[in-house]
Amino acid sequence: MSAARWSWLGPASFVVASTLFVAAAAIGATNGVARNLADAVAFLAYGAIGAVITWRRPRNRVGWVCCAMGVSWQIYLFASTLGLTLLRREGSIAAVDAVLWLPMNTWLAGIGLAPLLLMYFPNGQLLSPRWLPVAWANVAFALLGVLIVGSSTGALRTKSPLLPASGPFYDLIALLYSGPPWTLLVFGLIAAVALVLRIRRSTGLERQQLKWLGYGGLVAVMVATVIAAAGSLGWLGLERGTRQPSAVFLAGIPFAAALTLVPISMAIAILRHGLYDIDVIINRTLVYGLSTAAIAITFFGGIVVLQTPLRAVTGGSELAVAISTLASFAFFQPLRARIQTGVDRRFYRAR
């Protein structure tokens, strides 16, 4: 009963997060401060999903963690956009640094609380009471980072007044929070262990819920990997010194969309809407994913094989491309049917 009484806080937090997002976008557009909003959109999705879960399942802690992540990131976005605007106008923000350092650090809570999602999914409970100290330690390290770690966005730099300039404590904080966020990596690995243990013990309804999380997470990782590979090969126009804000934003859209798959999958699993459709979705994803990969190999492989002999005859590569395209179209349906048969045989053999 007490949890249901506070369920309105979830939607209220999403209203706050949305307001901060719109305000940051408006301030940035009005003052010519370019920001990549793709990440903020992804975290706004966490806030939206959290609002739905807390309204429908207020006792499930996954929803509250999503709400906290969504609000934390939007606070950071608003504060950093405001800080960059002041820096551009005044040339120095020393006068407001004491106010901005705390909200600009809230991004650490936005990502630092993420391991809790894996620990509490899908029923909002830990595996056992022995995991409670781990969860509290995760929260403590996330909040500690907000309080004592400085932040930087572009030319904007802030420093926490709570962090000493030197000494053993400074060295410890530098080790834990500088460079890659080691605390996030450690708690992420611990949360992954908890998730694996839950999967091994799961049956029935819980097994289906965990499948949804696995599906959303796998697709998100695959999309992120493709984007990272394309960026490293210079296909996205993100090279240092030449990158444009529009290119950064456009490249971030599929990445942000991939990140939103995780909270959406969690919401479907927790609210149990279409829960048992996951087997069909996985089946079709495997079929069309493998079919697309096979056609891509056929197309590019055909170009590589045919280009050299045909160039001597035609003087160009257009004919090789045309033949590879026709071959890809001709082979698509037979390949898809064969892959469908193979996937069905392995996917449903237990049935």
PDB file of C-alpha atoms in Angstrom, residues 41-303:
ATOM      1  CA  VAL A  41      17.217  11.054 -25.665  1.00  0.00           C
ATOM      2  CA  ALA A  42      18.268   7.527 -24.704  1.00  0.00           C
ATOM      3  CA  PHE A  43      18.306   8.384 -21.008  1.00  0.00           C
ATOM      4  CA  LEU A  44      14.977  10.180 -21.400  1.00  0.00           C
ATOM      5  CA  ALA A  45      13.625   6.853 -22.636  1.00  0.00           C
ATOM      6  CA  TYR A  46      14.854   5.261 -19.405  1.00  0.00           C
ATOM      7  CA  GLY A  47      12.887   7.894 -17.508  1.00  0.00           C
ATOM      8  CA  ALA A  48       9.763   7.233 -19.583  1.00  0.00           C
ATOM      9  CA  ILE A  49       9.970   3.473 -19.105  1.00  0.00           C
ATOM     10  CA  GLY A  50      10.661   3.979 -15.411  1.00  0.00           C
ATOM     11  CA  ALA A  51       7.548   6.148 -15.108  1.00  0.00           C
ATOM     12  CA  VAL A  52       5.401   3.430 -16.674  1.00  0.00           C
ATOM     13  CA  ILE A  53       6.864   0.673 -14.500  1.00  0.00           C
ATOM     14  CA  THR A  54       6.564   2.644 -11.248  1.00  0.00           C
ATOM     15  CA  TRP A  55       2.953   3.542 -12.064  1.00  0.00           C
ATOM     16  CA  ARG A  56       1.989  -0.054 -12.876  1.00  0.00           C
ATOM     17  CA  ARG A  57       4.403  -1.938 -10.585  1.00  0.00           C
ATOM     18  CA  PRO A  58       5.429   0.515  -7.828  1.00  0.00           C
ATOM     19  CA  ARG A  59       7.095  -2.217  -5.748  1.00  0.00           C
ATOM     20  CA  ASN A  60       9.483  -3.125  -8.553  1.00  0.00           C
ATOM     21  CA  ARG A  61      12.771  -1.307  -7.937  1.00  0.00           C
ATOM     22  CA  VAL A  62      13.787  -1.528 -11.592  1.00  0.00           C
ATOM     23  CA  GLY A  63      11.330   1.256 -12.397  1.00  0.00           C
ATOM     24  CA  TRP A  64      12.717   3.553  -9.708  1.00  0.00           C
ATOM     25  CA  VAL A  65      16.288   2.989 -10.891  1.00  0.00           C
ATOM     26  CA  CYS A  66      15.247   3.887 -14.454  1.00  0.00           C
ATOM     27  CA  CYS A  67      13.612   7.082 -13.168  1.00  0.00           C
ATOM     28  CA  ALA A  68      16.760   8.046 -11.255  1.00  0.00           C
ATOM     29  CA  MET A  69      18.932   7.453 -14.319  1.00  0.00           C
ATOM     30  CA  GLY A  70      16.645   9.530 -16.534  1.00  0.00           C
ATOM     31  CA  VAL A  71      16.470  12.530 -14.201  1.00  0.00           C
ATOM     32  CA  SER A  72      20.195  12.441 -13.373  1.00  0.00           C
ATOM     33  CA  TRP A  73      21.269  12.675 -16.997  1.00  0.00           C
ATOM     34  CA  GLN A  74      18.844  15.497 -17.825  1.00  0.00           C
ATOM     35  CA  ILE A  75      20.100  17.504 -14.831  1.00  0.00           C
ATOM     36  CA  TYR A  76      23.628  17.107 -16.204  1.00  0.00           C
ATOM     37  CA  LEU A  77      22.491  18.077 -19.713  1.00  0.00           C
ATOM     38  CA  PHE A  78      20.749  21.231 -18.496  1.00  0.00           C
ATOM     39  CA  ALA A  79      23.608  22.285 -16.197  1.00  0.00           C
ATOM     40  CA  SER A  80      26.332  21.692 -18.781  1.00  0.00           C
ATOM     41  CA  THR A  81      24.376  23.513 -21.510  1.00  0.00           C
ATOM     42  CA  LEU A  82      23.819  26.450 -19.173  1.00  0.00           C
ATOM     43  CA  GLY A  83      27.493  26.425 -18.208  1.00  0.00           C
ATOM     44  CA  LEU A  84      28.661  26.407 -21.834  1.00  0.00           C
ATOM     45  CA  THR A  85      26.297  29.278 -22.578  1.00  0.00           C
ATOM     46  CA  LEU A  86      27.698  31.337 -19.705  1.00  0.00           C
ATOM     47  CA  LEU A  87      31.241  30.465 -20.753  1.00  0.00           C
ATOM     48  CA  ARG A  88      30.529  31.650 -24.277  1.00  0.00           C
ATOM     49  CA  ARG A  89      29.007  34.908 -23.068  1.00  0.00           C
ATOM     50  CA  GLU A  90      31.333  35.812 -20.226  1.00  0.00           C
ATOM     51  CA  GLY A  91      34.549  34.008 -21.146  1.00  0.00           C
ATOM     52  CA  SER A  92      34.791  32.651 -17.589  1.00  0.00           C
ATOM     53  CA  ILE A  93      32.349  30.969 -15.246  1.00  0.00           C
ATOM     54  CA  ALA A  94      34.358  31.248 -12.054  1.00  0.00           C
ATOM     55  CA  ALA A  95      31.476  33.088 -10.400  1.00  0.00           C
ATOM     56  CA  VAL A  96      28.991  30.262 -11.040  1.00  0.00           C
ATOM     57  CA  ASP A  97      31.356  27.300 -10.738  1.00  0.00           C
ATOM     58  CA  ALA A  98      30.301  26.757  -7.133  1.00  0.00           C
ATOM     59  CA  VAL A  99      26.720  26.275  -8.321  1.00  0.00           C
ATOM     60  CA  LEU A 100      27.370  24.194 -11.446  1.00  0.00           C
ATOM     61  CA  TRP A 101      29.849  21.609 -10.162  1.00  0.00           C
ATOM     62  CA  LEU A 102      27.204  19.461  -8.445  1.00  0.00           C
ATOM     63  CA  PRO A 103      24.529  19.254 -11.187  1.00  0.00           C
ATOM     64  CA  MET A 104      27.220  18.766 -13.824  1.00  0.00           C
ATOM     65  CA  ASN A 105      28.368  15.630 -11.999  1.00  0.00           C
ATOM     66  CA  THR A 106      24.962  13.924 -11.974  1.00  0.00           C
ATOM     67  CA  TRP A 107      25.832  12.042 -15.162  1.00  0.00           C
ATOM     68  CA  LEU A 108      27.864   9.760 -12.882  1.00  0.00           C
ATOM     69  CA  ALA A 109      24.633   8.725 -11.181  1.00  0.00           C
ATOM     70  CA  GLY A 110      22.982   8.312 -14.569  1.00  0.00           C
ATOM     71  CA  ILE A 111      25.415   5.597 -15.594  1.00  0.00           C
ATOM     72  CA  GLY A 112      26.619   4.532 -12.140  1.00  0.00           C
ATOM     73  CA  LEU A 113      23.237   3.124 -11.125  1.00  0.00           C
ATOM     74  CA  ALA A 114      22.904   0.981 -14.267  1.00  0.00           C
ATOM     75  CA  PRO A 115      24.270  -2.234 -12.636  1.00  0.00           C
ATOM     76  CA  LEU A 116      21.310  -2.159 -10.236  1.00  0.00           C
ATOM     77  CA  LEU A 117      19.012  -2.867 -13.179  1.00  0.00           C
ATOM     78  CA  LEU A 118      20.673  -6.242 -13.699  1.00  0.00           C
ATOM     79  CA  MET A 119      20.675  -7.013  -9.977  1.00  0.00           C
ATOM     80  CA  TYR A 120      16.963  -6.314  -9.494  1.00  0.00           C
ATOM     81  CA  PHE A 121      15.540  -7.481 -12.822  1.00  0.00           C
ATOM     82  CA  PRO A 122      12.892  -8.818 -13.354  1.00  0.00           C
ATOM     83  CA  ASN A 123      10.924  -8.983 -10.077  1.00  0.00           C
ATOM     84  CA  GLY A 124      12.508  -6.000  -8.319  1.00  0.00           C
ATOM     85  CA  GLN A 125      14.147  -8.241  -5.702  1.00  0.00           C
ATOM     86  CA  LEU A 126      17.755  -9.258  -5.179  1.00  0.00           C
ATOM     87  CA  LEU A 127      18.770 -12.895  -5.480  1.00  0.00           C
ATOM     88  CA  SER A 128      19.171 -13.081  -1.703  1.00  0.00           C
ATOM     89  CA  PRO A 129      19.742 -10.726   1.263  1.00  0.00           C
ATOM     90  CA  ARG A 130      23.483 -11.335   0.873  1.00  0.00           C
ATOM     91  CA  TRP A 131      23.408  -9.138  -2.237  1.00  0.00           C
ATOM     92  CA  LEU A 132      22.040  -6.133  -0.341  1.00  0.00           C
ATOM     93  CA  PRO A 133      25.486  -4.779   0.717  1.00  0.00           C
ATOM     94  CA  VAL A 134      26.583  -4.943  -2.929  1.00  0.00           C
ATOM     95  CA  ALA A 135      23.560  -2.932  -4.048  1.00  0.00           C
ATOM     96  CA  TRP A 136      24.096  -0.318  -1.338  1.00  0.00           C
ATOM     97  CA  ALA A 137      27.799  -0.112  -2.212  1.00  0.00           C
ATOM     98  CA  ASN A 138      26.841   0.533  -5.842  1.00  0.00           C
ATOM     99  CA  VAL A 139      24.571   3.397  -4.776  1.00  0.00           C
ATOM    100  CA  ALA A 140      27.234   4.794  -2.429  1.00  0.00           C
ATOM    101  CA  PHE A 141      29.968   4.836  -5.076  1.00  0.00           C
ATOM    102  CA  ALA A 142      27.622   6.467  -7.608  1.00  0.00           C
ATOM    103  CA  LEU A 143      26.674   9.222  -5.151  1.00  0.00           C
ATOM    104  CA  LEU A 144      30.293   9.620  -4.035  1.00  0.00           C
ATOM    105  CA  GLY A 145      31.258  10.250  -7.637  1.00  0.00           C
ATOM    106  CA  VAL A 146      28.590  12.938  -7.934  1.00  0.00           C
ATOM    107  CA  LEU A 147      29.857  14.705  -4.814  1.00  0.00           C
ATOM    108  CA  ILE A 148      33.611  14.686  -5.308  1.00  0.00           C
ATOM    109  CA  VAL A 149      34.481  14.197  -8.975  1.00  0.00           C
ATOM    110  CA  GLY A 150      35.029  17.154 -11.281  1.00  0.00           C
ATOM    111  CA  SER A 151      33.399  17.276 -14.693  1.00  0.00           C
ATOM    112  CA  SER A 152      34.273  18.535 -18.155  1.00  0.00           C
ATOM    113  CA  THR A 153      32.166  19.259 -21.219  1.00  0.00           C
ATOM    114  CA  GLY A 154      33.984  20.816 -24.150  1.00  0.00           C
ATOM    115  CA  ALA A 155      35.816  23.881 -22.837  1.00  0.00           C
ATOM    116  CA  LEU A 156      33.837  23.819 -19.597  1.00  0.00           C
ATOM    117  CA  ARG A 157      35.614  22.488 -16.494  1.00  0.00           C
ATOM    118  CA  THR A 158      34.285  22.243 -12.968  1.00  0.00           C
ATOM    119  CA  LYS A 159      35.906  21.007  -9.764  1.00  0.00           C
ATOM    120  CA  SER A 160      34.277  19.710  -6.614  1.00  0.00           C
ATOM    121  CA  PRO A 161      35.148  21.773  -3.514  1.00  0.00           C
ATOM    122  CA  LEU A 162      34.953  18.540  -1.506  1.00  0.00           C
ATOM    123  CA  LEU A 163      37.945  16.997  -3.300  1.00  0.00           C
ATOM    124  CA  PRO A 164      41.368  17.819  -1.787  1.00  0.00           C
ATOM    125  CA  ALA A 165      44.092  19.030  -4.118  1.00  0.00           C
ATOM    126  CA  SER A 166      46.457  16.189  -3.160  1.00  0.00           C
ATOM    127  CA  GLY A 167      47.027  13.407  -0.682  1.00  0.00           C
ATOM    128  CA  PRO A 168      46.090   9.721  -0.345  1.00  0.00           C
ATOM    129  CA  PHE A 169      42.348  10.426  -0.645  1.00  0.00           C
ATOM    130  CA  TYR A 170      42.917  12.339  -3.878  1.00  0.00           C
ATOM    131  CA  ASP A 171      45.029   9.495  -5.266  1.00  0.00           C
ATOM    132  CA  LEU A 172      42.321   6.962  -4.394  1.00  0.00           C
ATOM    133  CA  ILE A 173      39.593   9.021  -6.063  1.00  0.00           C
ATOM    134  CA  ALA A 174      41.774   9.528  -9.122  1.00  0.00           C
ATOM    135  CA  LEU A 175      42.278   5.771  -9.351  1.00  0.00           C
ATOM    136  CA  LEU A 176      38.578   4.952  -8.986  1.00  0.00           C
ATOM    137  CA  TYR A 177      37.006   7.635 -11.138  1.00  0.00           C
ATOM    138  CA  SER A 178      39.542   8.933 -13.664  1.00  0.00           C
ATOM    139  CA  GLY A 179      39.876   7.411 -17.114  1.00  0.00           C
ATOM    140  CA  PRO A 180      37.481   4.483 -17.424  1.00  0.00           C
ATOM    141  CA  PRO A 181      34.990   4.447 -14.517  1.00  0.00           C
ATOM    142  CA  TRP A 182      36.456   1.453 -12.702  1.00  0.00           C
ATOM    143  CA  THR A 183      33.685   1.405 -10.121  1.00  0.00           C
ATOM    144  CA  LEU A 184      31.109   1.062 -12.895  1.00  0.00           C
ATOM    145  CA  LEU A 185      33.093  -1.756 -14.494  1.00  0.00           C
ATOM    146  CA  VAL A 186      33.449  -3.619 -11.188  1.00  0.00           C
ATOM    147  CA  PHE A 187      29.792  -3.326 -10.249  1.00  0.00           C
ATOM    148  CA  GLY A 188      28.818  -4.109 -13.830  1.00  0.00           C
ATOM    149  CA  LEU A 189      30.726  -7.397 -13.664  1.00  0.00           C
ATOM    150  CA  ILE A 190      29.180  -8.220 -10.285  1.00  0.00           C
ATOM    151  CA  ALA A 191      25.720  -7.457 -11.668  1.00  0.00           C
ATOM    152  CA  ALA A 192      26.430  -9.680 -14.682  1.00  0.00           C
ATOM    153  CA  VAL A 193      27.315 -12.530 -12.307  1.00  0.00           C
ATOM    154  CA  ALA A 194      24.034 -11.969 -10.461  1.00  0.00           C
ATOM    155  CA  LEU A 195      22.141 -12.061 -13.752  1.00  0.00           C
ATOM    156  CA  VAL A 196      23.834 -15.300 -14.834  1.00  0.00           C
ATOM    157  CA  LEU A 197      22.964 -16.909 -11.494  1.00  0.00           C
ATOM    158  CA  ARG A 198      19.360 -15.775 -11.888  1.00  0.00           C
ATOM    159  CA  ILE A 199      19.202 -17.203 -15.406  1.00  0.00           C
ATOM    160  CA  ARG A 200      20.529 -20.569 -14.221  1.00  0.00           C
ATOM    161  CA  ARG A 201      17.881 -20.740 -11.494  1.00  0.00           C
ATOM    162  CA  SER A 202      14.989 -19.369 -13.562  1.00  0.00           C
ATOM    163  CA  THR A 203      12.018 -21.341 -14.846  1.00  0.00           C
ATOM    164  CA  GLY A 204       8.705 -20.587 -16.511  1.00  0.00           C
ATOM    165  CA  LEU A 205       7.640 -16.940 -16.340  1.00  0.00           C
ATOM    166  CA  GLU A 206      10.971 -15.616 -15.077  1.00  0.00           C
ATOM    167  CA  ARG A 207      12.839 -17.414 -17.865  1.00  0.00           C
ATOM    168  CA  GLN A 208      10.675 -15.642 -20.473  1.00  0.00           C
ATOM    169  CA  GLN A 209      11.294 -12.289 -18.799  1.00  0.00           C
ATOM    170  CA  LEU A 210      15.041 -12.845 -18.860  1.00  0.00           C
ATOM    171  CA  LYS A 211      14.858 -13.739 -22.550  1.00  0.00           C
ATOM    172  CA  TRP A 212      13.451 -10.285 -23.268  1.00  0.00           C
ATOM    173  CA  LEU A 213      16.354  -8.620 -21.477  1.00  0.00           C
ATOM    174  CA  GLY A 214      18.845 -10.825 -23.293  1.00  0.00           C
ATOM    175  CA  TYR A 215      17.294 -10.006 -26.652  1.00  0.00           C
ATOM    176  CA  GLY A 216      17.276  -6.247 -26.069  1.00  0.00           C
ATOM    177  CA  GLY A 217      20.809  -6.274 -24.694  1.00  0.00           C
ATOM    178  CA  LEU A 218      22.189  -8.380 -27.545  1.00  0.00           C
ATOM    179  CA  VAL A 219      20.666  -6.182 -30.253  1.00  0.00           C
ATOM    180  CA  ALA A 220      21.944  -3.061 -28.464  1.00  0.00           C
ATOM    181  CA  VAL A 221      25.482  -4.470 -28.282  1.00  0.00           C
ATOM    182  CA  MET A 222      25.405  -5.484 -31.957  1.00  0.00           C
ATOM    183  CA  VAL A 223      24.253  -2.028 -33.098  1.00  0.00           C
ATOM    184  CA  ALA A 224      26.822  -0.292 -30.874  1.00  0.00           C
ATOM    185  CA  THR A 225      29.564  -2.552 -32.265  1.00  0.00           C
ATOM    186  CA  VAL A 226      28.613  -1.761 -35.863  1.00  0.00           C
ATOM    187  CA  ILE A 227      28.552   1.987 -35.136  1.00  0.00           C
ATOM    188  CA  ALA A 228      31.918   1.841 -33.368  1.00  0.00           C
ATOM    189  CA  ALA A 229      33.445  -0.125 -36.249  1.00  0.00           C
ATOM    190  CA  ALA A 230      32.023   2.286 -38.830  1.00  0.00           C
ATOM    191  CA  GLY A 231      33.348   5.242 -36.849  1.00  0.00           C
ATOM    192  CA  SER A 232      36.831   3.747 -36.539  1.00  0.00           C
ATOM    193  CA  LEU A 233      36.907   3.163 -40.311  1.00  0.00           C
ATOM    194  CA  GLY A 234      36.014   6.800 -40.969  1.00  0.00           C
ATOM    195  CA  TRP A 235      32.629   6.051 -42.543  1.00  0.00           C
ATOM    196  CA  LEU A 236      30.667   8.402 -40.270  1.00  0.00           C
ATOM    197  CA  GLY A 237      32.682  11.604 -40.681  1.00  0.00           C
ATOM    198  CA  LEU A 238      33.668  11.687 -37.008  1.00  0.00           C
ATOM    199  CA  GLU A 239      37.421  12.141 -37.406  1.00  0.00           C
ATOM    200  CA  ARG A 240      39.027  14.508 -34.909  1.00  0.00           C
ATOM    201  CA  GLY A 241      39.358  18.031 -36.212  1.00  0.00           C
ATOM    202  CA  THR A 242      36.753  17.560 -38.952  1.00  0.00           C
ATOM    203  CA  ARG A 243      33.733  16.265 -37.069  1.00  0.00           C
ATOM    204  CA  GLN A 244      30.543  18.306 -37.343  1.00  0.00           C
ATOM    205  CA  PRO A 245      27.834  18.485 -34.642  1.00  0.00           C
ATOM    206  CA  SER A 246      25.258  17.283 -37.173  1.00  0.00           C
ATOM    207  CA  ALA A 247      27.388  14.234 -38.012  1.00  0.00           C
ATOM    208  CA  VAL A 248      27.850  13.440 -34.323  1.00  0.00           C
ATOM    209  CA  PHE A 249      24.102  13.709 -33.738  1.00  0.00           C
ATOM    210  CA  LEU A 250      23.137  11.616 -36.774  1.00  0.00           C
ATOM    211  CA  ALA A 251      25.668   8.936 -35.838  1.00  0.00           C
ATOM    212  CA  GLY A 252      24.300   8.972 -32.298  1.00  0.00           C
ATOM    213  CA  ILE A 253      20.685   8.350 -33.354  1.00  0.00           C
ATOM    214  CA  PRO A 254      21.039   4.594 -34.028  1.00  0.00           C
ATOM    215  CA  PHE A 255      23.225   4.261 -30.934  1.00  0.00           C
ATOM    216  CA  ALA A 256      20.591   5.998 -28.796  1.00  0.00           C
ATOM    217  CA  ALA A 257      17.867   3.861 -30.372  1.00  0.00           C
ATOM    218  CA  ALA A 258      19.852   0.743 -29.500  1.00  0.00           C
ATOM    219  CA  LEU A 259      20.226   1.886 -25.888  1.00  0.00           C
ATOM    220  CA  THR A 260      16.465   2.350 -25.587  1.00  0.00           C
ATOM    221  CA  LEU A 261      15.921  -1.303 -26.501  1.00  0.00           C
ATOM    222  CA  VAL A 262      17.148  -2.337 -23.049  1.00  0.00           C
ATOM    223  CA  PRO A 263      14.546  -0.421 -20.981  1.00  0.00           C
ATOM    224  CA  ILE A 264      11.819  -1.246 -23.514  1.00  0.00           C
ATOM    225  CA  SER A 265      12.649  -4.949 -23.208  1.00  0.00           C
ATOM    226  CA  MET A 266      12.600  -4.628 -19.428  1.00  0.00           C
ATOM    227  CA  ALA A 267       9.199  -2.931 -19.505  1.00  0.00           C
ATOM    228  CA  ILE A 268       7.706  -5.644 -21.722  1.00  0.00           C
ATOM    229  CA  ALA A 269       9.102  -8.324 -19.421  1.00  0.00           C
ATOM    230  CA  ILE A 270       7.985  -6.683 -16.176  1.00  0.00           C
ATOM    231  CA  LEU A 271       4.521  -5.640 -17.397  1.00  0.00           C
ATOM    232  CA  ARG A 272       4.163  -9.014 -19.180  1.00  0.00           C
ATOM    233  CA  HIS A 273       2.672  -7.507 -22.328  1.00  0.00           C
ATOM    234  CA  GLY A 274       3.306  -9.940 -25.177  1.00  0.00           C
ATOM    235  CA  LEU A 275       5.722 -11.785 -22.930  1.00  0.00           C
ATOM    236  CA  TYR A 276       5.567 -15.091 -24.772  1.00  0.00           C
ATOM    237  CA  ASP A 277       6.094 -13.497 -28.200  1.00  0.00           C
ATOM    238  CA  ILE A 278       9.820 -13.388 -27.496  1.00  0.00           C
ATOM    239  CA  ASP A 279      10.425 -16.841 -28.998  1.00  0.00           C
ATOM    240  CA  VAL A 280       8.864 -15.765 -32.305  1.00  0.00           C
ATOM    241  CA  ILE A 281      10.828 -12.496 -32.278  1.00  0.00           C
ATOM    242  CA  ILE A 282      14.132 -14.269 -31.626  1.00  0.00           C
ATOM    243  CA  ASN A 283      13.350 -16.773 -34.383  1.00  0.00           C
ATOM    244  CA  ARG A 284      12.616 -14.092 -36.968  1.00  0.00           C
ATOM    245  CA  THR A 285      15.594 -11.997 -35.915  1.00  0.00           C
ATOM    246  CA  LEU A 286      17.901 -14.962 -36.419  1.00  0.00           C
ATOM    247  CA  VAL A 287      16.366 -15.765 -39.806  1.00  0.00           C
ATOM    248  CA  TYR A 288      16.499 -12.257 -41.238  1.00  0.00           C
ATOM    249  CA  GLY A 289      19.830 -11.454 -39.605  1.00  0.00           C
ATOM    250  CA  LEU A 290      21.506 -14.535 -41.055  1.00  0.00           C
ATOM    251  CA  SER A 291      19.770 -13.988 -44.408  1.00  0.00           C
ATOM    252  CA  THR A 292      21.005 -10.402 -44.581  1.00  0.00           C
ATOM    253  CA  ALA A 293      24.542 -11.482 -43.700  1.00  0.00           C
ATOM    254  CA  ALA A 294      24.463 -14.214 -46.368  1.00  0.00           C
ATOM    255  CA  ILE A 295      23.198 -11.813 -49.035  1.00  0.00           C
ATOM    256  CA  ALA A 296      25.836  -9.229 -48.077  1.00  0.00           C
ATOM    257  CA  ILE A 297      28.563 -11.856 -48.399  1.00  0.00           C
ATOM    258  CA  THR A 298      27.142 -12.923 -51.771  1.00  0.00           C
ATOM    259  CA  PHE A 299      26.990  -9.339 -53.033  1.00  0.00           C
ATOM    260  CA  PHE A 300      30.429  -8.161 -51.949  1.00  0.00           C
ATOM    261  CA  GLY A 301      32.031 -11.528 -52.631  1.00  0.00           C
ATOM    262  CA  GLY A 302      30.629 -11.484 -56.151  1.00  0.00           C
ATOM    263  CA  ILE A 303      32.078  -8.034 -56.770  1.00  0.00           C
TER     264      ILE A 303
END
